[in-house]
C-alpha atoms as one frame of an Amber mdcrd trajectory, in Angstrom:
protein
  11.356   5.626 -23.122  12.671   6.184 -19.584   9.270   5.624 -17.990   8.856
   2.354 -19.911  12.361   1.283 -18.874  11.468   2.066 -15.250   8.534  -0.357
 -15.404  10.455  -3.061 -17.267  13.620  -2.951 -15.145  12.186  -4.964 -12.195
  10.868  -7.623 -14.595  14.297  -7.857 -16.248  15.932  -8.073 -12.818  13.577
 -10.915 -11.857  14.469 -12.752 -15.070  18.208 -12.365 -14.407  17.743 -13.688
 -10.867  15.894 -16.754 -12.154  18.760 -17.400 -14.602  21.379 -17.510 -11.846
  23.013 -20.939 -11.677  22.277 -21.432  -7.954  20.258 -20.018  -5.086  22.738
 -17.754  -3.297  21.081 -15.628  -0.612  23.714 -12.901  -0.632  23.909 -12.513
  -4.415  20.112 -12.539  -4.718  19.720  -9.800  -2.104  22.511  -7.647  -3.556
  21.278  -7.943  -7.149  17.665  -7.348  -6.135  18.624  -4.291  -4.088  20.677
  -2.833  -6.952  17.711  -3.237  -9.323  15.302  -1.678  -6.798  17.610   1.273
  -6.087  18.086   1.838  -9.832  14.296   1.758 -10.232  13.979   4.376  -7.481
  16.455   6.688  -9.265  14.756   6.157 -12.636  11.331   6.904 -11.119  12.610
  10.332 -10.065  14.405  10.953 -13.371  11.334  10.058 -15.442   8.820  12.202
 -13.553   7.972  14.406 -16.564   8.262  11.802 -19.278   5.594   9.823 -21.127
   5.619   6.865 -23.508   2.732   5.580 -25.583   2.049   2.726 -27.983  -1.483
   2.331 -29.353  -2.424  -1.362 -29.548  -6.221  -1.440 -29.853  -8.512   0.607
 -32.103 -11.739  -1.441 -32.000 -14.217  -1.607 -30.260 -12.430   1.265 -28.487
  -9.003   2.857 -28.510  -6.481   1.641 -25.963  -2.763   2.249 -25.563   0.175
   1.228 -23.479   0.476   4.832 -22.337   2.716   5.434 -19.337   3.671   8.559
 -17.409   3.269   9.753 -13.855   0.539  12.050 -12.556   1.023  14.165  -9.397
  -0.566  11.456  -7.246   0.972   8.446  -8.942   4.488   9.914  -8.818   4.503
   9.923  -5.017   3.040   6.423  -4.810   5.557   5.089  -7.358   8.367   6.723
  -5.385   7.018   5.209  -2.151   6.871   1.807  -3.843  10.462   1.991  -5.128
  11.754   3.094  -1.709   9.893   0.399   0.242  10.893  -2.334  -2.222  14.594
  -1.435  -2.019  14.484  -1.384   1.806  12.580  -4.685   1.987  14.757  -6.611
  -0.472  17.972  -5.425   1.235  17.043  -7.331   4.418  15.237 -10.318   2.909
  16.110 -13.438   4.868  13.809 -16.274   3.844  14.315 -19.766   2.433  14.796
 -19.852  -1.352  15.790 -16.198  -1.395  16.388 -16.073  -5.160  12.784 -16.948
  -6.012  11.379 -14.719  -3.307  13.369 -11.667  -4.424  12.391 -12.362  -8.032
   8.694 -12.296  -7.072   9.298  -9.108  -5.086  10.670  -7.496  -8.245   7.721
  -8.759 -10.311   5.407  -7.227  -7.703   7.262  -3.930  -7.975   7.097  -3.957
 -11.773   3.369  -4.722 -11.763   2.592  -1.954  -9.264   4.778   0.527 -11.140
   2.842  -0.335 -14.292  -0.394   0.261 -12.385   0.570   3.643 -10.955   2.240
   4.897 -14.149  -0.518   3.781 -16.546  -2.318   6.597 -18.333  -4.679   4.097
 -19.975  -7.514   2.483 -18.033  -7.141  -0.886 -19.775  -3.408  -1.024 -19.008
  -4.294  -0.016 -15.423  -6.730  -2.953 -15.194  -4.223  -5.424 -16.667  -1.513
  -4.448 -14.171  -4.166  -4.541 -11.417  -4.676  -8.247 -12.128  -0.982  -8.927
 -12.687  -0.016  -7.734  -9.215  -2.152 -10.528  -7.713   0.254 -13.161  -9.023
   3.431 -12.476  -6.962   1.466 -12.046  -3.718  -0.531 -15.230  -4.344   2.640
 -17.191  -5.141   4.374 -15.579  -2.162   1.601 -16.945   0.051   1.666 -20.358
  -1.629   5.450 -20.699  -1.513   6.382 -19.028   1.767   3.329 -19.525   3.993
   2.140 -22.561   5.939  -1.519 -21.730   5.306  -2.426 -22.216   1.595  -6.079
 -21.403   2.386  -4.974 -17.827   3.062  -3.556 -17.618  -0.451  -6.830 -18.761
  -1.996  -8.858 -16.360   0.128  -6.602 -13.507  -1.034  -6.882 -14.656  -4.647
 -10.669 -15.096  -4.689 -11.366 -11.693  -3.127  -8.950  -9.768  -5.299  -9.578
 -11.690  -8.506 -13.304 -11.031  -8.158 -12.552  -7.340  -7.643 -10.176  -7.352
 -10.614 -12.817  -8.974 -12.808 -15.314  -6.238 -11.925 -12.656  -3.622 -12.666
 -11.937  -5.163 -16.073 -15.648  -5.287 -16.967 -16.147  -1.669 -15.873 -13.106
  -0.645 -17.906 -14.400  -2.393 -21.021 -17.814  -0.742 -20.601 -16.111   2.637
 -20.110 -14.121   2.123 -23.312 -17.151   1.099 -25.381 -19.231   4.087 -24.213
 -16.506   6.735 -24.312 -14.593   5.299 -27.271 -11.194   5.282 -25.574  -9.552
   4.171 -22.340  -6.514   6.427 -22.785  -7.855   8.956 -20.287  -5.973   8.865
 -16.955  -4.586  12.323 -16.187  -7.027  14.107 -18.489  -9.428  16.709 -17.130
 -11.980  16.786 -19.968 -13.534  13.337 -19.471 -16.775  12.991 -17.522 -18.847
   9.880 -18.079 -22.640  10.076 -17.820 -25.636   8.122 -19.046 -27.579   5.018
 -18.062 -24.510   2.794 -17.761 -22.423   5.236 -15.733 -23.786   4.117 -12.304
 -22.970   0.480 -13.110 -19.509   1.395 -14.311 -18.922   3.369 -11.108 -20.164
   0.390  -9.064 -17.688  -1.929 -10.794 -14.791   0.434 -10.139 -15.863   1.215
  -6.573 -16.257  -2.418  -5.437 -12.850  -3.313  -6.887 -11.260  -0.326  -5.133
 -12.964  -1.113  -1.800 -11.767  -4.746  -1.908  -8.203  -3.724  -2.615  -8.034
  -0.929   0.008  -9.576  -2.920   1.954 -12.663  -1.590   3.711 -15.070  -3.309
   6.090 -16.804  -5.740   5.322 -14.525  -6.642   2.393 -11.418  -6.770   4.559
 -11.387 -10.390   5.785  -8.551 -11.408   3.450  -6.259  -8.688   4.804  -5.357
  -9.721   8.401  -4.705 -13.310   7.307  -2.602 -12.232   4.327  -0.563  -9.729
   6.328   0.085 -12.332   9.040   1.073 -15.098   6.631   3.321 -13.224   4.179
   7.039 -12.946   4.964   7.827  -9.519   6.429   9.650  -8.035   3.372   6.699
  -8.697   1.062   4.002  -7.681   3.551   5.914  -4.426   4.114   5.490  -3.596
   0.418   1.916  -4.896   0.178   0.788  -2.945   3.244   2.717   0.187   2.315
   1.794   0.426  -1.349  -0.556  -2.226  -2.741  -3.276  -1.244  -0.298  -3.079
   2.285  -1.775  -4.122   1.091  -5.223  -7.816   1.246  -4.353  -7.632   4.745
  -2.905  -5.518   5.848  -5.870  -8.286   4.479  -8.089 -10.881   6.653  -6.328
  -8.643   9.722  -6.824  -7.467   9.092 -10.390 -10.601   7.464 -11.827 -13.608
   7.950  -9.546 -13.210  11.659  -8.809 -11.777  12.382 -12.259 -14.349  10.718
 -14.528 -17.358   9.896 -12.352 -17.375  12.700  -9.753 -21.175  12.911  -9.594
 -21.420   9.289  -8.455 -18.619   9.674  -5.906 -20.564  12.583  -4.406 -23.876
  10.680  -4.624 -22.480   7.677  -2.787 -20.275   9.715  -0.450 -22.517   9.053
   2.607 -22.190   5.296   2.087 -18.410   5.554   1.603 -18.089   7.711   4.727
 -20.084   5.184   6.782 -17.907   2.315   5.501 -14.792   4.362   6.271 -16.037
   5.172   9.782 -16.863   1.524  10.525 -13.423   0.513   9.255 -11.868   3.196
  11.461 -13.498   1.949  14.646 -13.542  -1.770  13.853  -9.849  -1.764  12.894
  -8.916   0.201  16.017 -10.844  -2.076  18.405  -9.536  -5.239  16.687  -5.962
  -3.914  16.961  -6.536  -3.125  20.629  -7.531  -6.710  21.521  -5.191  -8.594
  19.143  -2.141 -10.364  20.557  -0.305 -11.099  17.302   2.020  -8.148  16.592
   1.574  -8.399  12.828  -2.219  -8.490  13.187  -2.110  -5.405  15.397  -0.378
  -3.503  12.583  -2.704  -5.092  10.003  -5.858  -3.991  11.830  -4.326  -0.562
  12.414  -3.966  -0.298   8.630  -7.664  -1.071   8.234  -8.385   1.795  10.614
  -5.974   4.267   8.985  -7.164   3.484   5.469 -10.747   4.036   6.625  -9.748
   7.581   7.559  -8.323   8.168   4.089 -11.512   6.808   2.493 -13.541   9.324
   4.519 -11.303  12.125   3.240 -11.695  10.975  -0.358 -15.482  10.700   0.013
 -15.725  14.139   1.667 -13.937  15.397  -1.425 -13.088  18.974  -0.495  -9.660
  20.296  -1.350  -8.208  20.283   2.181  -9.375  16.733   2.944  -7.936  15.458
  -0.333  -4.582  17.140   0.349  -4.567  15.489   3.776  -5.413  12.147   2.154
  -2.406  12.501  -0.138  -0.057  13.175   2.773  -1.533  10.331   4.820  -1.277
   7.896   1.894   2.481   8.447   1.871   2.776   8.595   5.679   0.910   5.322
   6.196   3.087   3.635   3.595   6.257   4.742   5.367   5.348   3.799   8.931
   3.575   0.532   8.049   6.596  -0.619   6.001   8.931   0.293   8.881   6.752
  -1.496  11.450   6.481  -4.709   9.414  10.238  -4.770   8.719  11.029  -4.248
  12.415   8.536  -6.918  13.480  10.229  -9.207  10.967  13.552  -8.604  12.773
  11.868  -9.449  16.093  10.278 -12.632  14.728  13.581 -13.793  13.203  15.348
 -13.398  16.555  12.719 -14.620  18.991  10.739 -17.070  16.869   7.402 -15.550
  17.873   5.355 -12.429  17.275   2.888 -12.910  20.137   2.946  -9.871  22.407
   2.046 -12.243  25.272   5.379 -14.031  24.794   7.626 -11.053  24.011   9.038
  -8.481  26.398  12.140  -6.609  27.468  13.827  -6.590  24.064  14.653  -2.891
  24.284  17.143  -3.401  27.115  19.570  -5.398  24.959  18.488  -3.993  21.574
  18.586  -0.190  21.916  18.871   0.503  18.180  15.862  -1.684  17.399  13.919
  -0.168  20.294  14.660   3.363  19.065  13.592   2.622  15.499  10.466   0.794
  16.719   9.593   3.731  18.949   9.836   6.225  16.047   7.653   4.021  13.819
   5.042   3.563  16.578   4.799   7.259  17.483   4.570   8.137  13.778   1.680
   5.692  13.432  -0.162   7.074  16.457   0.204  10.632  15.097   2.943  12.362
  17.108   3.365  16.023  16.008   6.374  16.567  13.781   5.998  13.248  11.980
   4.179  12.479   8.754   1.217  10.698  10.344   0.284  13.762  12.371   0.435
  16.073   9.343  -1.872  13.817   7.327  -4.369  13.262  10.136  -4.526  16.955
  11.062  -5.170  18.153   7.514  -7.796  15.439   6.967  -9.631  16.352  10.181
  -9.623  20.045   9.228 -10.965  19.213   5.782 -13.669  16.883   7.128 -14.779
  19.490   9.685 -14.851  22.273   7.057 -17.061  20.083   4.867 -19.574  19.658
   7.685 -18.641  16.097   8.566 -18.624  16.721  12.316 -19.689  13.197  13.305
 -17.061  11.674  11.009 -14.405  13.921  12.575 -15.505  12.791  16.062 -15.294
   9.120  15.020 -11.831   9.784  13.605 -10.725  11.408  16.871 -11.965   8.387
  18.857 -10.033   6.060  16.535  -6.905   8.209  16.887  -7.143   7.944  20.690
  -7.520   4.157  20.385  -4.497   4.137  18.040  -2.430   5.733  20.789  -3.526
   2.965  23.167  -2.732  -0.009  20.933   0.572   1.330  19.617   1.784   2.188
  23.134   0.688  -1.299  24.216   2.543  -2.832  21.242   5.761  -0.991  22.082
   5.399  -1.678  25.800   4.751  -5.412  25.358   7.553  -5.965  22.843  10.349
  -3.652  23.982   9.704  -2.847  27.649   8.726  -4.899  30.664  10.622  -7.805
  32.155  12.615 -10.029  29.762  11.123 -13.434  29.027  13.305 -16.063  30.670
  12.992 -18.791  28.073  13.574 -16.544  25.062  17.186 -16.117  23.972  18.799
 -12.675  24.022  19.572 -11.898  20.413  21.956  -9.282  18.991  20.709  -5.804
  18.145  20.021  -4.652  14.587  23.085  -4.961  12.377  24.212  -2.125  10.109
  22.316  -3.469   7.087  19.032  -3.829   8.977  19.461  -0.316  10.345  20.303
   1.044   6.904  17.138  -0.534   5.458  14.818   1.089   8.004  16.599   4.454
   8.258  15.298   5.921   4.943  11.705   5.140   5.958  12.124   6.808   9.360
  13.943   9.794   7.835  11.166  10.225   5.273   8.597  10.215   8.107  10.377
  13.198   9.647  10.862  15.027   6.332   7.209  14.623   5.287   6.137  15.525
   8.827   7.887  18.910   8.813   7.532  19.614   5.082   4.292  18.049   3.798
   3.807  20.936   1.359   5.601  19.224  -1.510   3.061  16.393  -1.526   0.133
  18.754  -0.943   1.341  21.052  -3.731   1.535  18.131  -6.122  -2.177  17.660
  -5.538  -2.787  20.855  -7.523  -2.489  18.808 -10.700  -5.286  16.383  -9.828
  -8.582  17.008 -11.608 -11.430  17.664  -9.208
């Protein structure tokens, strides 16, 4: 029951928040943080536990079956950590409602990652659209961005649901995630793979299905975009690992060249777009497109080393993207802008913020000793061993470009001459520092000891 309680706790917390008699920013943040921290502890405690309730027997068997797999455990842990850090420093209008939707988002994504049943996975996939869509509607000045996000991801979710139903009808059951004895074949298998793959590519996202992502990341308040960028974007790649490679490996291998090309285009396109962008949030958003393209290449290559690197980089990208978006949120709150053409010289009067921003940037550009470097190195070794020399060269070019745009981002925001007409704001307070510190510490820990995540990969069916 612990794993079920872990999924339900954020929903219960959101309900309690909505029942509060008034919108108190402090109480909402404290209560939301307590719920998120408790969820983090319960995620660790319930690592080996499962819970199942069969609810459908015709036309195929389906169950609310929950329990972590080696991959999903790390992603659920990443989600719980990022959510707790983000809620602790939430500072937006109507905080109570915003924190409640953050908890609903956490509950939906926990349900997704901890589902052992494909139908439950698909239902939580669609459910996690709701809090992000309402976050864009309620806390963004551009409603069109919300509808673009919804249309892209709802269409992908619909394809996923149809593929899941077809899988269930053909195989007789959708209670299959984590099993190693299920391999789907036959005339419908390519169509089922196509439904899954398109949904996963939209969610990741990958060029040319990425156009919702920069707008969404720019428009969402920083706490929610930190969680969406860190974890929700991993749902598609998790789907390739837990569903594509597990049940339809022949089709993943057959379409690997196409996936590698899409990943390579995303790598270069995201890097070049980040290099020329002037909005700090968009720079990080396009960098995510580039980094996730590298992980897609590793998944498509499919050898053991590349997949282990993909696992490490999934976690690493979540940590440094969450830290970067939270820190850029601090900057935007203080200066009222996130244009790198307007910012400058903040590091002189904000040494703590400058130090944290520097660690997050160098982790993202792959400095040795941090998690990003470990993931990139192992992926490149795996891609080269599999004969993907041209893909490795493209990845190296993108990594060099990443160094350029992250150094430019740090230089334009923290160094250089101060901007005369921007006020000098106080440095990070203790709470803001405490929220970012676990993410930065985890980047160092994973960077020097990535073996725990790579070892967990031993349980993934190939």
